[in-house]
Amino acid sequence: MRPDVISDFIIKNYNLRMRIINENPSLISQKANVSYLKKLDEYSFNIAWRKGGSYNLGFLGTIQYIYIKIRCGILKRLSC
């Protein structure tokens, strides 16, 4: 797949999650988590598609990626 197609998919996925949350009042507390999931999708996509070091994550980016990954993992466990 082309990178622009995957980026569009991430945006559509984010919009769908937001629409579901906005339509269901009991899920309104999950609104902040949707942005973390979007960031996780973007990081994962960029890491998977980097070629020849074209996407340099850096130290702070790595720390942020790990934080988002852990946060999303904890949220997934708490929601079950």
Coordinates of C-alpha atoms in Angstrom, one line a residue:
M1 CA 0.0 0.0 0.0
R2 CA 1.0 3.6 -0.6
P3 CA 1.8 5.7 2.4
D4 CA -0.9 8.3 1.5
V5 CA -3.5 5.5 1.4
I6 CA -2.5 4.3 4.9
S7 CA -2.5 7.9 6.2
D8 CA -6.1 8.4 4.9
F9 CA -7.1 5.1 6.6
I10 CA -5.7 6.3 9.9
I11 CA -7.7 9.6 9.6
K12 CA -10.9 7.7 8.6
N13 CA -10.4 5.3 11.5
Y14 CA -10.0 8.3 13.9
N15 CA -13.1 10.0 12.5
L16 CA -15.1 6.7 12.9
R17 CA -14.0 6.3 16.5
M18 CA -14.9 9.9 17.3
R19 CA -18.3 9.5 15.7
I20 CA -19.0 6.4 17.7
I21 CA -18.0 8.2 20.9
N22 CA -20.1 11.3 20.1
E23 CA -23.2 9.2 19.4
N24 CA -22.9 7.2 22.6
P25 CA -23.0 9.3 25.7
S26 CA -21.6 6.5 27.9
L27 CA -18.4 6.5 25.9
I28 CA -17.6 10.3 26.2
S29 CA -14.9 9.5 28.8
Q30 CA -13.0 7.7 26.1
K31 CA -12.6 10.8 23.9
A32 CA -9.0 11.5 25.0
N33 CA -8.0 7.9 24.4
V34 CA -9.0 8.2 20.7
S35 CA -6.2 10.7 20.1
Y36 CA -3.7 8.4 21.7
L37 CA -4.8 5.6 19.5
K38 CA -4.4 7.8 16.4
K39 CA -0.9 8.8 17.5
L40 CA 0.0 5.1 18.1
D41 CA -1.3 4.2 14.6
E42 CA 0.8 7.1 13.1
Y43 CA 3.9 6.1 14.9
S44 CA 3.5 2.4 14.1
F45 CA 2.9 3.2 10.4
N46 CA 5.9 5.5 10.2
I47 CA 8.2 2.9 11.9
A48 CA 7.0 0.1 9.7
W49 CA 7.4 2.0 6.5
R50 CA 10.7 3.8 7.1
K51 CA 13.3 2.9 4.5
G52 CA 16.9 3.6 4.8
G53 CA 16.5 5.7 7.9
S54 CA 14.1 8.2 6.2
Y55 CA 12.0 8.3 9.4
N56 CA 14.2 9.2 12.3
L57 CA 12.3 8.7 15.5
G58 CA 15.0 10.1 17.8
F59 CA 15.4 9.6 21.6
L60 CA 12.4 11.7 22.6
G61 CA 10.2 10.3 19.9
T62 CA 11.1 6.8 21.1
I63 CA 10.2 7.7 24.7
Q64 CA 6.9 9.2 23.5
Y65 CA 6.2 6.1 21.4
I66 CA 6.8 3.8 24.4
Y67 CA 4.6 5.9 26.6
I68 CA 1.7 5.9 24.1
K69 CA 2.1 2.1 23.6
I70 CA 2.0 1.5 27.4
R71 CA -0.9 3.9 27.9
C72 CA -2.9 2.2 25.1
G73 CA -2.1 -1.2 26.5
I74 CA -3.3 -0.2 30.0
L75 CA -6.5 1.4 28.6
K76 CA -7.2 -1.8 26.7
R77 CA -6.8 -3.9 29.8
L78 CA -9.0 -1.5 31.9
S79 CA -11.8 -1.5 29.3
C80 CA -12.2 -5.3 29.4

